mmCIF file of C-alpha atoms in Angstrom:
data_model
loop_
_atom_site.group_PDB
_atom_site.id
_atom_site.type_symbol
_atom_site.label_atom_id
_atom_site.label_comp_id
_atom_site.label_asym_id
_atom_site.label_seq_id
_atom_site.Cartn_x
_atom_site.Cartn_y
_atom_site.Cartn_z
ATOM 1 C CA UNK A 1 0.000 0.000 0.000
ATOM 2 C CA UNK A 2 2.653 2.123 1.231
ATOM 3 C CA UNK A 3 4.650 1.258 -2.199
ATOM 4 C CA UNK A 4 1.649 2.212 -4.604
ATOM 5 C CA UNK A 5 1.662 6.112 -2.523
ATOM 6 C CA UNK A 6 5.218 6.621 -3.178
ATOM 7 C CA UNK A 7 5.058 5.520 -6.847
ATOM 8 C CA UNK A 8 2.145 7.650 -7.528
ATOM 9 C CA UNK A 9 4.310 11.211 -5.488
ATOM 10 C CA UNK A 10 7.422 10.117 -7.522
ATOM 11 C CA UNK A 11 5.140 9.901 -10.598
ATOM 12 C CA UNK A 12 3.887 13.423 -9.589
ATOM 13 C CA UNK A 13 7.362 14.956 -8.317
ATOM 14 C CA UNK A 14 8.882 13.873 -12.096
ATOM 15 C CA UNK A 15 5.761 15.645 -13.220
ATOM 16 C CA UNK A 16 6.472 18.811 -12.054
ATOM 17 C CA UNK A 17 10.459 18.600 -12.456
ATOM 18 C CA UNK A 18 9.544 18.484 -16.247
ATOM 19 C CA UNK A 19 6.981 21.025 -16.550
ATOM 20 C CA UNK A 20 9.760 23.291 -14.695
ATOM 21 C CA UNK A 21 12.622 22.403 -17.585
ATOM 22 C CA UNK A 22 9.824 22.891 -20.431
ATOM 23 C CA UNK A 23 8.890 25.943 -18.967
ATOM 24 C CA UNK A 24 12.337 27.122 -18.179
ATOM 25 C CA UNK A 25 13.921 26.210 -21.882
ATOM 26 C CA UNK A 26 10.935 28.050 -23.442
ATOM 27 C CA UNK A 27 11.966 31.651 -21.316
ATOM 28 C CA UNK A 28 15.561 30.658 -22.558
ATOM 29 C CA UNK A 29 14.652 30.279 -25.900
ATOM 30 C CA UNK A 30 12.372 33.366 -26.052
ATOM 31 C CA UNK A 31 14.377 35.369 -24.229
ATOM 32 C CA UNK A 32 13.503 39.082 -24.777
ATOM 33 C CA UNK A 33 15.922 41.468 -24.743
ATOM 34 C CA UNK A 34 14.652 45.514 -23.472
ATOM 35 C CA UNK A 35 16.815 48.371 -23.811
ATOM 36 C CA UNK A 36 16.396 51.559 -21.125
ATOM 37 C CA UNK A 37 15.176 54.447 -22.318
ATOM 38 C CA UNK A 38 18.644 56.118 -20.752
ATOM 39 C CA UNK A 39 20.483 54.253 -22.735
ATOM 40 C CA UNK A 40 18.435 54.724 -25.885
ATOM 41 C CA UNK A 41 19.505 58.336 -24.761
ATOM 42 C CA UNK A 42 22.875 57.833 -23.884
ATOM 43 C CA UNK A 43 23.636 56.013 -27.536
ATOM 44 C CA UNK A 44 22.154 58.760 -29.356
ATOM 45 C CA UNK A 45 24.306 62.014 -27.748
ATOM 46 C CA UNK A 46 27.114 59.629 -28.482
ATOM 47 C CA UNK A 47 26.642 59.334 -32.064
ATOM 48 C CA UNK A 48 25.579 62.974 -31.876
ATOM 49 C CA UNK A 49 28.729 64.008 -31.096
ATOM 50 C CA UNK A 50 30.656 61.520 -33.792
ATOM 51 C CA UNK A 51 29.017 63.774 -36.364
ATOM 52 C CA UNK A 52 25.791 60.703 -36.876
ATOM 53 C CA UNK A 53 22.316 61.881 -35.811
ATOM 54 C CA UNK A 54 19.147 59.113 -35.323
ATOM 55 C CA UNK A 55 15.521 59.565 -34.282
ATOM 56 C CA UNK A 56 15.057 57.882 -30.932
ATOM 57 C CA UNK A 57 11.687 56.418 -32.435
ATOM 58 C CA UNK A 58 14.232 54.115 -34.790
ATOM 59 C CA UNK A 59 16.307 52.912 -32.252
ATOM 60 C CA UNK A 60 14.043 49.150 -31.521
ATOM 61 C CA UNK A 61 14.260 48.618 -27.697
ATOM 62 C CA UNK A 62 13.159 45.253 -27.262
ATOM 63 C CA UNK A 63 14.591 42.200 -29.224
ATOM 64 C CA UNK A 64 14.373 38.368 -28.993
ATOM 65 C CA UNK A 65 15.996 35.356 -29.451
ATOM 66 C CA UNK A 66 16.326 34.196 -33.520
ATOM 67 C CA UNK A 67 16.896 30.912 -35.062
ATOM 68 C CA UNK A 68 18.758 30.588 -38.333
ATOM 69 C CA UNK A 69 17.209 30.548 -41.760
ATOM 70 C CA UNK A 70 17.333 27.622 -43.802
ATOM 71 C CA UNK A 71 17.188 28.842 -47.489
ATOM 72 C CA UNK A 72 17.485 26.462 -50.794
ATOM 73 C CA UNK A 73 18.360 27.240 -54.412
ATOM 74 C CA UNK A 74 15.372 26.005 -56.652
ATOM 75 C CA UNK A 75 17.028 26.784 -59.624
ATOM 76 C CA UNK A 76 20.032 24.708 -60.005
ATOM 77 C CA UNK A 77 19.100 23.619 -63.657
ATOM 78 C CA UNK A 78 20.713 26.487 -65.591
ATOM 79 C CA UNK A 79 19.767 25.204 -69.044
ATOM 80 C CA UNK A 80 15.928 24.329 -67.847
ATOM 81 C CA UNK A 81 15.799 27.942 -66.777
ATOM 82 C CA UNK A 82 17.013 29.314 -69.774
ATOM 83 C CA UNK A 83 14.361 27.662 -71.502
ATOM 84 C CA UNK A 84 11.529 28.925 -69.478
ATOM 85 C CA UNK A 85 12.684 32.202 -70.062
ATOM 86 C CA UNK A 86 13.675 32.107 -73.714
ATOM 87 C CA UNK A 87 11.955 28.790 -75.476
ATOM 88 C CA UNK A 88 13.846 26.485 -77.693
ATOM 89 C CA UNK A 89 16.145 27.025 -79.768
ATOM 90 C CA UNK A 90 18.572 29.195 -77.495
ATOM 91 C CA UNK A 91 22.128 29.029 -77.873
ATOM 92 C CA UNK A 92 24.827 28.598 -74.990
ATOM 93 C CA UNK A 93 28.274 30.032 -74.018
ATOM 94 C CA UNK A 94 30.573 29.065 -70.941
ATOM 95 C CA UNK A 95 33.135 30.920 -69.791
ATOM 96 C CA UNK A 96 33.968 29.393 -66.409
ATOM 97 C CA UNK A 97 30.870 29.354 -64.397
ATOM 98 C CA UNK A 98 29.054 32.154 -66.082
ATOM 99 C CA UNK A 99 26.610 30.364 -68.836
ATOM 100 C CA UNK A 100 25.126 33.155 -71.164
ATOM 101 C CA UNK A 101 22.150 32.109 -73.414
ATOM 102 C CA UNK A 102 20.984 33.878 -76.375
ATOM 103 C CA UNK A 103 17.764 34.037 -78.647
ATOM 104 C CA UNK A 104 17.282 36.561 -81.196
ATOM 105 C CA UNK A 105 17.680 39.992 -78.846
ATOM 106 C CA UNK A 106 17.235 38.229 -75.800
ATOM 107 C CA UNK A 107 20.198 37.313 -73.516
ATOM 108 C CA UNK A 108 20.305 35.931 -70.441
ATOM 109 C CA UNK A 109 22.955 35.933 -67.858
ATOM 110 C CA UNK A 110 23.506 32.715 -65.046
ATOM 111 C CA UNK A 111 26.061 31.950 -62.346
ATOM 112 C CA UNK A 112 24.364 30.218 -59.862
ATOM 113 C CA UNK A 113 21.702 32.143 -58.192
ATOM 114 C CA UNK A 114 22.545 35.271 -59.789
ATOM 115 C CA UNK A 115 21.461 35.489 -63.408
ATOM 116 C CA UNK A 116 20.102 38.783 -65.756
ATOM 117 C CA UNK A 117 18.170 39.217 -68.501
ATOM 118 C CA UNK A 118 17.840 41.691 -71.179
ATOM 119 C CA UNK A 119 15.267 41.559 -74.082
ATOM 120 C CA UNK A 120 16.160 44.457 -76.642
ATOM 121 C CA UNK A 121 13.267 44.450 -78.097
ATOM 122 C CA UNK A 122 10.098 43.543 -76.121
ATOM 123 C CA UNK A 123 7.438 42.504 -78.350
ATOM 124 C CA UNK A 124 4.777 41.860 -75.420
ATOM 125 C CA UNK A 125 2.453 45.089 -75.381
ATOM 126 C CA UNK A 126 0.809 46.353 -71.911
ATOM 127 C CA UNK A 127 -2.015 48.869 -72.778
ATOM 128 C CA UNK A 128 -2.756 49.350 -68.883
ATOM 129 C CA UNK A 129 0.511 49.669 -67.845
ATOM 130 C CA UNK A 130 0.610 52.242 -64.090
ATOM 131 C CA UNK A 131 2.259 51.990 -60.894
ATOM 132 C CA UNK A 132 -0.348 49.144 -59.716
ATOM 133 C CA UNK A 133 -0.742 46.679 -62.121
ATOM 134 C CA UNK A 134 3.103 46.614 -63.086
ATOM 135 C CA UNK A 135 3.313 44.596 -60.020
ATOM 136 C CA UNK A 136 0.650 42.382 -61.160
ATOM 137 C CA UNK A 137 2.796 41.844 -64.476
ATOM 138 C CA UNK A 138 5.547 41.213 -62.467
ATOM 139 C CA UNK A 139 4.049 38.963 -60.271
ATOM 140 C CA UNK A 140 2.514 36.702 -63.517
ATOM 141 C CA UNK A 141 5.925 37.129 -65.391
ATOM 142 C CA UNK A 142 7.967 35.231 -62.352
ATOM 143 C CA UNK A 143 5.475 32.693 -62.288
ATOM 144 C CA UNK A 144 5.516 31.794 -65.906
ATOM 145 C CA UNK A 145 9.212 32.063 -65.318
ATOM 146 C CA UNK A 146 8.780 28.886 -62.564
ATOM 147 C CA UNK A 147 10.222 31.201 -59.785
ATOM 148 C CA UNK A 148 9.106 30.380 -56.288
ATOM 149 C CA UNK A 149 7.643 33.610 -55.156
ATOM 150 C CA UNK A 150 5.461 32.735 -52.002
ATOM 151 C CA UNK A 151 7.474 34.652 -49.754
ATOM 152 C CA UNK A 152 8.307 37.294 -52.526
ATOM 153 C CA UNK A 153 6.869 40.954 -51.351
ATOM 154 C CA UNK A 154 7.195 44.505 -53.227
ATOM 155 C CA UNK A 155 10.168 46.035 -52.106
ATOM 156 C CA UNK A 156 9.349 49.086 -54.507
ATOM 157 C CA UNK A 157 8.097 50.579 -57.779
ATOM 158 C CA UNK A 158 9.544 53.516 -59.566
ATOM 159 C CA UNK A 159 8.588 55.430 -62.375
ATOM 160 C CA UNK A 160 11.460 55.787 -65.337
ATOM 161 C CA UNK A 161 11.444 58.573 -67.770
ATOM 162 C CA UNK A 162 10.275 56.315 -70.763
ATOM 163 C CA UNK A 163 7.139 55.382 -69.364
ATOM 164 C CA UNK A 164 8.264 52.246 -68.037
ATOM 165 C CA UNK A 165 8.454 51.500 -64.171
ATOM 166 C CA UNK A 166 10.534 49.350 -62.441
ATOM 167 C CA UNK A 167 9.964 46.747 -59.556
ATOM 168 C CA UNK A 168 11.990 45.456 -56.856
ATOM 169 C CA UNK A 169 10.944 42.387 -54.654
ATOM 170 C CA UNK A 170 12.624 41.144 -51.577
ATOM 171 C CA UNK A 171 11.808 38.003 -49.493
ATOM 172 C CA UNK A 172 9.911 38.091 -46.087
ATOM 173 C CA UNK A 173 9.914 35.111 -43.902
ATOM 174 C CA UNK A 174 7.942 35.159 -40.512
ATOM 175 C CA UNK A 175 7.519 38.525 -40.978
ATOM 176 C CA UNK A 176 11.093 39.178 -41.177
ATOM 177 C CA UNK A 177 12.892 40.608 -44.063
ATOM 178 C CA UNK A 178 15.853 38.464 -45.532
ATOM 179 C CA UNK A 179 17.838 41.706 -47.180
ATOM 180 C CA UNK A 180 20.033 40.555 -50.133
ATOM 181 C CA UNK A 181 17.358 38.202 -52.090
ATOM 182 C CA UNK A 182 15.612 39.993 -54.938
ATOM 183 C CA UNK A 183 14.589 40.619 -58.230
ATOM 184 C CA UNK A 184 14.590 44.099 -60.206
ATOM 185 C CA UNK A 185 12.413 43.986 -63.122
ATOM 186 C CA UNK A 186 11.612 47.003 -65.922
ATOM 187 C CA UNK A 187 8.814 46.750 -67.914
ATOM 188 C CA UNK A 188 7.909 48.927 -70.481
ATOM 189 C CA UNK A 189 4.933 49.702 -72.570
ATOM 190 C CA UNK A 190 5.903 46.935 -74.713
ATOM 191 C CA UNK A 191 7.002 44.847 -71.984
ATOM 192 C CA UNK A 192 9.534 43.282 -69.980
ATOM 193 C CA UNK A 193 12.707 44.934 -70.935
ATOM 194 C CA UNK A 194 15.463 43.283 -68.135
ATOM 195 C CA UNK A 195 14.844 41.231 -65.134
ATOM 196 C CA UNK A 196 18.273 40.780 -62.635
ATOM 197 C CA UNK A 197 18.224 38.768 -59.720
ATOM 198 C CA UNK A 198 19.605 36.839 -57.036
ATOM 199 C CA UNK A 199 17.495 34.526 -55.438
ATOM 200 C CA UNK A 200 17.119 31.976 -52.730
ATOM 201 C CA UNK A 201 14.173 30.519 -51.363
ATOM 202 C CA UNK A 202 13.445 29.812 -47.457
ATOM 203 C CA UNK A 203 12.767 26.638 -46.167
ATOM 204 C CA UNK A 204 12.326 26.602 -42.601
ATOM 205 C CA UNK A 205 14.005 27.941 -38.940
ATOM 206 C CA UNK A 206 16.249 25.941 -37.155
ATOM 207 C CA UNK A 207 14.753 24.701 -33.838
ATOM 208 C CA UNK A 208 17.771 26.571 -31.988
ATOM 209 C CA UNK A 209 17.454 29.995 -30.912
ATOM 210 C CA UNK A 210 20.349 32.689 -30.972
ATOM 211 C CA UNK A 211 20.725 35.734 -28.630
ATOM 212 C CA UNK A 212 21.082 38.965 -30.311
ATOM 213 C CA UNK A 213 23.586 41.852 -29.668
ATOM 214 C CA UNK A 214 21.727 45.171 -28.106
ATOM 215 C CA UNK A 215 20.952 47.681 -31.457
ATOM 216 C CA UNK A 216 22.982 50.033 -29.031
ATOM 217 C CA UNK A 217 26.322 47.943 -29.301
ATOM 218 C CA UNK A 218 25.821 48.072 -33.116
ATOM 219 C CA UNK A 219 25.359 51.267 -33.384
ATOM 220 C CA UNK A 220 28.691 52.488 -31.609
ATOM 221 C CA UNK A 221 30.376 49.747 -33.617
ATOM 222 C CA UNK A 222 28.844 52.162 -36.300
ATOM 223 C CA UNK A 223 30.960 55.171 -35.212
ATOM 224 C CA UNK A 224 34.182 52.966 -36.054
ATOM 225 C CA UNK A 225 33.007 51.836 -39.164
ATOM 226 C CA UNK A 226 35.708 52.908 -41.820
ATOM 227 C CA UNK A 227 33.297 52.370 -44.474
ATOM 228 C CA UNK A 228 31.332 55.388 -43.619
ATOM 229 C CA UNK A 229 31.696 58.861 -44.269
ATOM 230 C CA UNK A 230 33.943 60.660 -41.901
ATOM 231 C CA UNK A 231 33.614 64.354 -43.647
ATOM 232 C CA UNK A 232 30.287 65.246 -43.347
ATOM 233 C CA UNK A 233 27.246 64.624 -41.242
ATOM 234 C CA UNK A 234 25.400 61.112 -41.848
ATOM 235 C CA UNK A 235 22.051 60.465 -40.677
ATOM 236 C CA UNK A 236 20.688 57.039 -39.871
ATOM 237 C CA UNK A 237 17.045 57.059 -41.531
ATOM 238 C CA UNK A 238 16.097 53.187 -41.073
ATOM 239 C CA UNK A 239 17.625 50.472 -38.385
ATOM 240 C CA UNK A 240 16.091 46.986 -39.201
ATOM 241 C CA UNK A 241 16.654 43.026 -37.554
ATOM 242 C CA UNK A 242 16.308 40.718 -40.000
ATOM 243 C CA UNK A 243 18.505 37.585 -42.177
ATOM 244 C CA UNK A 244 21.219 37.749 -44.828
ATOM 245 C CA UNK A 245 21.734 34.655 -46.663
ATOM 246 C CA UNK A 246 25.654 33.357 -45.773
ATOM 247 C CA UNK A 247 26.828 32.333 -48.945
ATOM 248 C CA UNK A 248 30.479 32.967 -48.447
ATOM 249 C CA UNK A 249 30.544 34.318 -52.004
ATOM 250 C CA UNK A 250 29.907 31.118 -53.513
ATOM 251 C CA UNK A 251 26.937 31.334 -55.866
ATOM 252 C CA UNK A 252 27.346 28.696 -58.099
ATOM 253 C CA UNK A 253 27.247 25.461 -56.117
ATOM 254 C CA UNK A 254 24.056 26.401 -54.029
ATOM 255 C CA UNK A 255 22.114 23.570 -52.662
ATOM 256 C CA UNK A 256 21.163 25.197 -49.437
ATOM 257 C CA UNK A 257 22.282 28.195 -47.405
ATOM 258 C CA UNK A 258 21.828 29.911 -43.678
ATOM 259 C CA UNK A 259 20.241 33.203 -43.551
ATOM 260 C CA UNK A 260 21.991 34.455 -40.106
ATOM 261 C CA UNK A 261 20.197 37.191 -38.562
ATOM 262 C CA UNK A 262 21.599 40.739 -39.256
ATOM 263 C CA UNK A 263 21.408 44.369 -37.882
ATOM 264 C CA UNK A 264 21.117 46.743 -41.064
ATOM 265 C CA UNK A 265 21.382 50.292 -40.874
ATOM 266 C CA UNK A 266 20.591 52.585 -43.512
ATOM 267 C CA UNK A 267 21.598 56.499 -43.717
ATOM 268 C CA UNK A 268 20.829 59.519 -45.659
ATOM 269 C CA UNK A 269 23.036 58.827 -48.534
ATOM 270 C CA UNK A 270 21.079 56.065 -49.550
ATOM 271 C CA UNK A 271 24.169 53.577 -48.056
ATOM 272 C CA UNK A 272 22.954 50.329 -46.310
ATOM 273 C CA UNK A 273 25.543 48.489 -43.125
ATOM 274 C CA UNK A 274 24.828 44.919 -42.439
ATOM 275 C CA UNK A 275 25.810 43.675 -38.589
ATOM 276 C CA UNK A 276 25.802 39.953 -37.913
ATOM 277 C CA UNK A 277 23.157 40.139 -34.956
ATOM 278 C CA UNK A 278 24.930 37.425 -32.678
ATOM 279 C CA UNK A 279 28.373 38.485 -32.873
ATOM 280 C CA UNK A 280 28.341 42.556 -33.499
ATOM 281 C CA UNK A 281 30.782 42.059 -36.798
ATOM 282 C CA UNK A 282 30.116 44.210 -39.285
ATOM 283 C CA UNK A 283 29.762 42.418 -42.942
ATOM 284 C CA UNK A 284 31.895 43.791 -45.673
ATOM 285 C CA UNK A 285 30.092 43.503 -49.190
#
């Protein structure tokens, strides 16, 4: 009797011991980091008086824990790509790992996940061509192109002198942005005139989580930056967390890649900084 009462406490004791682990690996692993409003302060004057002025408002002050980004290449057939782009009958030059595929005044560009395209003379005409249905063209154009665009979002759309308009997309992933993915397209009144791109695909987080370096560290890391301006004033007008696919410059053998989270930090002068978020490096590209 006295047997069946202990088993049953132990049962209960183990219980609890591993509702307190679960519970304590889960505040661990979405850890939240806050920043002081002093020190939100403190980091500004500083970079005030290292000629670099920011809003307060852009400075985030609370940050989590981040996995890494899993992303894949879904375009590793060169040649089948070409073909979606141009039809049959294309012809093919190598020069190392740079293939460059032709068709009447079309060319297109590939070296891994990097590839252009230029069509000389479009011969596809858009009578309703404006600053919201370009996007729609785009949109149709990289699926007819086989391009996996389900986490592809409108990065922007400008207006070129001809009449044309250009549009960028980037990649968002669990509502963060993954910063040097994309595709620029220009379309014309005729229609799609060039199309350049790098572009990865994610797949999925890893089930680790990563702690992240305080925005404030980063941003006096910013003062030493040699990369920046020293002779003039520079004013930070965007500070964003999100992932930067590590490819280690190789884009031609792409299976998969990590996206590692990143600080980016864009000024006036239209200049962007990447930070790796764990360690505080800055990223020279």
């Amino acid at each position: 009797m006295y047997w069946s009462r202990v088993k049953t406490i132990l049962i209960i004791l183990f219980l609890c011991i591993n509702l307190f682990l679960l519970v304590s690996m889960m505040v661990s692993i979405n850890q939240t980091i806050t920043i002081s409003s002093d020190t939100v302060e403190d980091t500004v004057e500083v970079l005030k008086k290292n000629n670099i002025s920011v809003e307060k408002s852009l400075i985030p002050t609370r940050m989590h824990n981040m996995p890494i980004l899993q992303m894949q290449n879904t375009q590793q057939d060169a040649d089948a790509f070409a073909e979606r782009i141009l039809g049959e009958g294309y012809t093919e030059e190598k020069d190392g790992d740079v293939s460059k595929y032709t068709l009447g005044s079309s060319i297109l560009t590939v070296e891994g996940c990097a590839f252009s395209y230029i069509k000389a003379s479009p011969s596809t005409a858009i009578t309703d061509l404006n600053e919201t249905t370009v996007q729609e063209h785009a949109k149709k154009v990289l699926e007819r192109f086989h391009l996996n665009t389900k986490y592809a979002v409108v990065q922007a759309v400008k207006k070129q002198k001809d009449g044309g308009y250009t549009v960028a997309f980037s990649q968002r992933y669990a509502k963060k942005d993954i910063f040097n993915v994309y595709i620029t397209m220009t379309f014309t009144p005729q229609g799609l005139k060039f199309m350049k791109g790098y572009w990865l695909t994610p797949k999925k987080f890893t089930s680790e989580k990563y702690p992240i370096r305080h925005v404030t560290s980063i941003l006096i890391n910013f003062i030493r930056n040699e990369d920046r301006p020293k002779d003039k004033k520079v004013t930070i007008t965007d500070i964003s967390l999100g992932y930067r696919a590590d490819t280690n410059d190789d884009v031609v053998n792409i299976k998969t890649a990590p996206a590692i989270p990143v600080w980016r930090i864009t000024t006036d002068d239209g200049k962007v900084y990447y930070y790796e978020a764990m360690t505080g490096d800055y990223i020279i590209h």
